Tab-separated table of C-alpha atoms in Angstrom:
chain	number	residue	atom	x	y	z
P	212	UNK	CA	16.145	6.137	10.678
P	213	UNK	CA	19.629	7.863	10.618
P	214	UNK	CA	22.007	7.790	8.100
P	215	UNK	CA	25.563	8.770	8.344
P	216	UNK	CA	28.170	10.306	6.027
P	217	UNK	CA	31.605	9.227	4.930
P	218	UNK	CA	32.267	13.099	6.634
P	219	UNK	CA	30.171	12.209	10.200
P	220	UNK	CA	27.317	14.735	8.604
P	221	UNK	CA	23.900	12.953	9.704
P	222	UNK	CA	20.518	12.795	7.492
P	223	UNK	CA	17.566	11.750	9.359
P	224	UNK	CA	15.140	10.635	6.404
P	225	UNK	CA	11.653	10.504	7.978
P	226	UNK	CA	12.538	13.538	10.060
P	227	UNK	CA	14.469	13.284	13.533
P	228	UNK	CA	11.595	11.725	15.691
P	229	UNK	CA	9.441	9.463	13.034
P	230	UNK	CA	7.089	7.255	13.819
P	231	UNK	CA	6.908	3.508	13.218
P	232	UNK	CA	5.768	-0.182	14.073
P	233	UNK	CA	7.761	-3.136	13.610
P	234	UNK	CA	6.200	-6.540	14.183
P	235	UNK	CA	7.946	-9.965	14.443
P	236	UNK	CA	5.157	-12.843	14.776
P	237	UNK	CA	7.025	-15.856	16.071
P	238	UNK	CA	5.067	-17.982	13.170
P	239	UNK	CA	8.059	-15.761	11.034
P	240	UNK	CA	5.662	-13.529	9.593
P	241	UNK	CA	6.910	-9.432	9.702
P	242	UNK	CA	5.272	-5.801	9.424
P	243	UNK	CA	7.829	-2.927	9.067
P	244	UNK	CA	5.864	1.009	8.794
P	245	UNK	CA	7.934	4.087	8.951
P	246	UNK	CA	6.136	7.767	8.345
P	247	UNK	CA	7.689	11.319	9.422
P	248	UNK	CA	5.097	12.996	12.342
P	249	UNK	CA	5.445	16.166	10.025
P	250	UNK	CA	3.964	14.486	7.491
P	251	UNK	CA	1.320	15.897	4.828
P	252	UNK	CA	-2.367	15.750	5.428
P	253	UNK	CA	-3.954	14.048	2.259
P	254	UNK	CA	-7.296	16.699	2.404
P	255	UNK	CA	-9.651	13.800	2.554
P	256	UNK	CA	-8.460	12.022	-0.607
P	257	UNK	CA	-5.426	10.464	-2.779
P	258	UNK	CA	-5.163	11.261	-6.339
P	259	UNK	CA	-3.782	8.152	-8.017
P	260	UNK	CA	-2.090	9.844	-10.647
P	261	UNK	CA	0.082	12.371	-10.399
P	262	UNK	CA	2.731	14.106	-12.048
P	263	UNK	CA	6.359	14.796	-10.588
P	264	UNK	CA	6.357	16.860	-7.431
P	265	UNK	CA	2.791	16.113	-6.937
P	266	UNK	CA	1.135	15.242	-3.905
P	267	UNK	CA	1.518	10.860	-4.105
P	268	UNK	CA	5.402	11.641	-4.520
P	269	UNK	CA	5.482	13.896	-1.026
P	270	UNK	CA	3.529	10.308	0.458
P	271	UNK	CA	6.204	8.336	-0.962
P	272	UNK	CA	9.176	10.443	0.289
P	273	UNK	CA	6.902	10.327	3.941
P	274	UNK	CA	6.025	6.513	4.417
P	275	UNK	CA	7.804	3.322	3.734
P	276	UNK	CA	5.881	-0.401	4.453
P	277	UNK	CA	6.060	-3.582	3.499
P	278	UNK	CA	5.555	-6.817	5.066
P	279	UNK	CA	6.218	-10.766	4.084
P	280	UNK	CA	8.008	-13.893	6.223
P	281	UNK	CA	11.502	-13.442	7.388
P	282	UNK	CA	14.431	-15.592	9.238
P	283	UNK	CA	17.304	-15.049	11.597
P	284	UNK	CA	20.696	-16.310	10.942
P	285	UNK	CA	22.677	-15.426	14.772
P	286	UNK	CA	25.853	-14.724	15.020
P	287	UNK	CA	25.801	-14.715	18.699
P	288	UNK	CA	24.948	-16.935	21.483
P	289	UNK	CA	21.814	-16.512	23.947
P	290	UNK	CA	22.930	-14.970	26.997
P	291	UNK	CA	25.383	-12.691	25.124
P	292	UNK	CA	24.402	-9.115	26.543
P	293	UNK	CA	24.450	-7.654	22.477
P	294	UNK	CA	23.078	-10.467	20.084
P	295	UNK	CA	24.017	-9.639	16.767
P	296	UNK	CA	22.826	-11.401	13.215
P	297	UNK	CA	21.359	-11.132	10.090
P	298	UNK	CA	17.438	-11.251	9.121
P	299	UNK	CA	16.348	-12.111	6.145
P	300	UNK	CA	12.924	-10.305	4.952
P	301	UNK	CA	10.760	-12.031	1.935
P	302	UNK	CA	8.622	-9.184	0.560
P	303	UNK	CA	4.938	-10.037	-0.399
P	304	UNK	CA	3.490	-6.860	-0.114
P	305	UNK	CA	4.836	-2.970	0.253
P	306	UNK	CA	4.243	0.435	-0.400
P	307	UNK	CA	7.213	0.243	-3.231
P	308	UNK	CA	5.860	-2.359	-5.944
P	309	UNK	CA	9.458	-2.914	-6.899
P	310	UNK	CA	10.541	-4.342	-3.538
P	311	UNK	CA	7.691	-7.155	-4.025
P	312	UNK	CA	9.288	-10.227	-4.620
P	313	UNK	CA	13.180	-9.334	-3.157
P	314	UNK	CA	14.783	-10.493	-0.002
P	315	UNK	CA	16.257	-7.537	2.300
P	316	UNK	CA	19.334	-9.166	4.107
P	317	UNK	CA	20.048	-6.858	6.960
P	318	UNK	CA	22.694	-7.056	9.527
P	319	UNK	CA	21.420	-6.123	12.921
P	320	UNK	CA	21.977	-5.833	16.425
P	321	UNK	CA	19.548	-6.350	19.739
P	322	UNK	CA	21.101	-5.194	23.268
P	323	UNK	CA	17.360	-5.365	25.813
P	324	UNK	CA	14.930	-3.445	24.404
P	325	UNK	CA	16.776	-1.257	21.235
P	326	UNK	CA	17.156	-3.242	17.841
P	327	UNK	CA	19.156	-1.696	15.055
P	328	UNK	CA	18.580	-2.894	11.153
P	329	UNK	CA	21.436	-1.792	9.220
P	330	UNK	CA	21.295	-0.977	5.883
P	331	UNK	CA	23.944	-3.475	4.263
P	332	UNK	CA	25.860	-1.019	1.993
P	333	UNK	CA	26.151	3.282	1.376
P	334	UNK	CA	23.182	4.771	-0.254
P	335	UNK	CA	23.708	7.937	-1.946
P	336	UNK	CA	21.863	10.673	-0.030
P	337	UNK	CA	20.124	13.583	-1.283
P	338	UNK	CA	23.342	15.795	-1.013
P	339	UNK	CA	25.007	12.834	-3.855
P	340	UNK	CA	27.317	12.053	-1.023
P	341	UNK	CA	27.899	8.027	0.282
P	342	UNK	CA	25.125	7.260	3.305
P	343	UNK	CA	25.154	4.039	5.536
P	344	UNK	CA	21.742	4.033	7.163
P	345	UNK	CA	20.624	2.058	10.379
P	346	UNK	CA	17.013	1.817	12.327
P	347	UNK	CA	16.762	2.179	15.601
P	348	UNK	CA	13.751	0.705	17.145
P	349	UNK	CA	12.943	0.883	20.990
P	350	UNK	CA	10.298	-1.788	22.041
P	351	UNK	CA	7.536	-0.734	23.678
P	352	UNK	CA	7.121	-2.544	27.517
């Protein structure tokens, strides 16, 4: 995940190298899981509540997931050497109980094996400057 200011300053959320799995069944069912590699080690349990600063916020700020159906509207034609579109992902279940229930519309593009999601408008990062984020995935052979 990279995100990149109105200045050309980058902000890699999850770290610089994360790790991740993105699934697309072709019955148009999805999996998306991000986590930093330097993330923190739970010491054998999770404490369900928490105040601020505690250790569940440090897992939230490490890990995103969520999964649910999703659809591709293409904007280019097979063959093309860069296909380009929008997807469409129908949340059913996530790490963020707020995201259950919304549609993500992301622009994206797939040239061979690299897809990148774009994030569809500027975020505002932790520095309160304008961010426009993008994933990068690479699929594995």
């Amino acid at each position: 995940m990279e995100s990149d200011s109105e200045g050309g300053d980058r902000f890699y959320p999850f770290g610089e190298n994360p790790s991740g799995a993105l699934i697309y069944n072709p019955d148009g069912y999805m999996s998306a899981n991000i986590v930093s590699r330097n993330r923190s080690l739970s010491n054998g349990r999770i404490e369900y509540v928490d105040g601020e600063g505690g250790q569940n916020e440090v897992f939230r700020n490490e890990y995103i997931g969520y999964s649910g159906c999703y659809t591709v509207e293409w904007f280019s034609k097979e063959g093309d050497p860069v296909r380009k579109g929008v997807i469409y992902h129908s949340v059913e279940v996530s790490f963020y109980p707020d995201w259950v229930g919304s549609v993500f519309k992301r622009p994206f593009s797939l040239e061979g094996h690299i897809l990148i999601i774009a994030a569809p408008e500027p975020r505002v990062g932790p520095d309160g400057r304008s961010y426009r984020s993008r994933l990068v995935w690479r699929r594995k052979a």
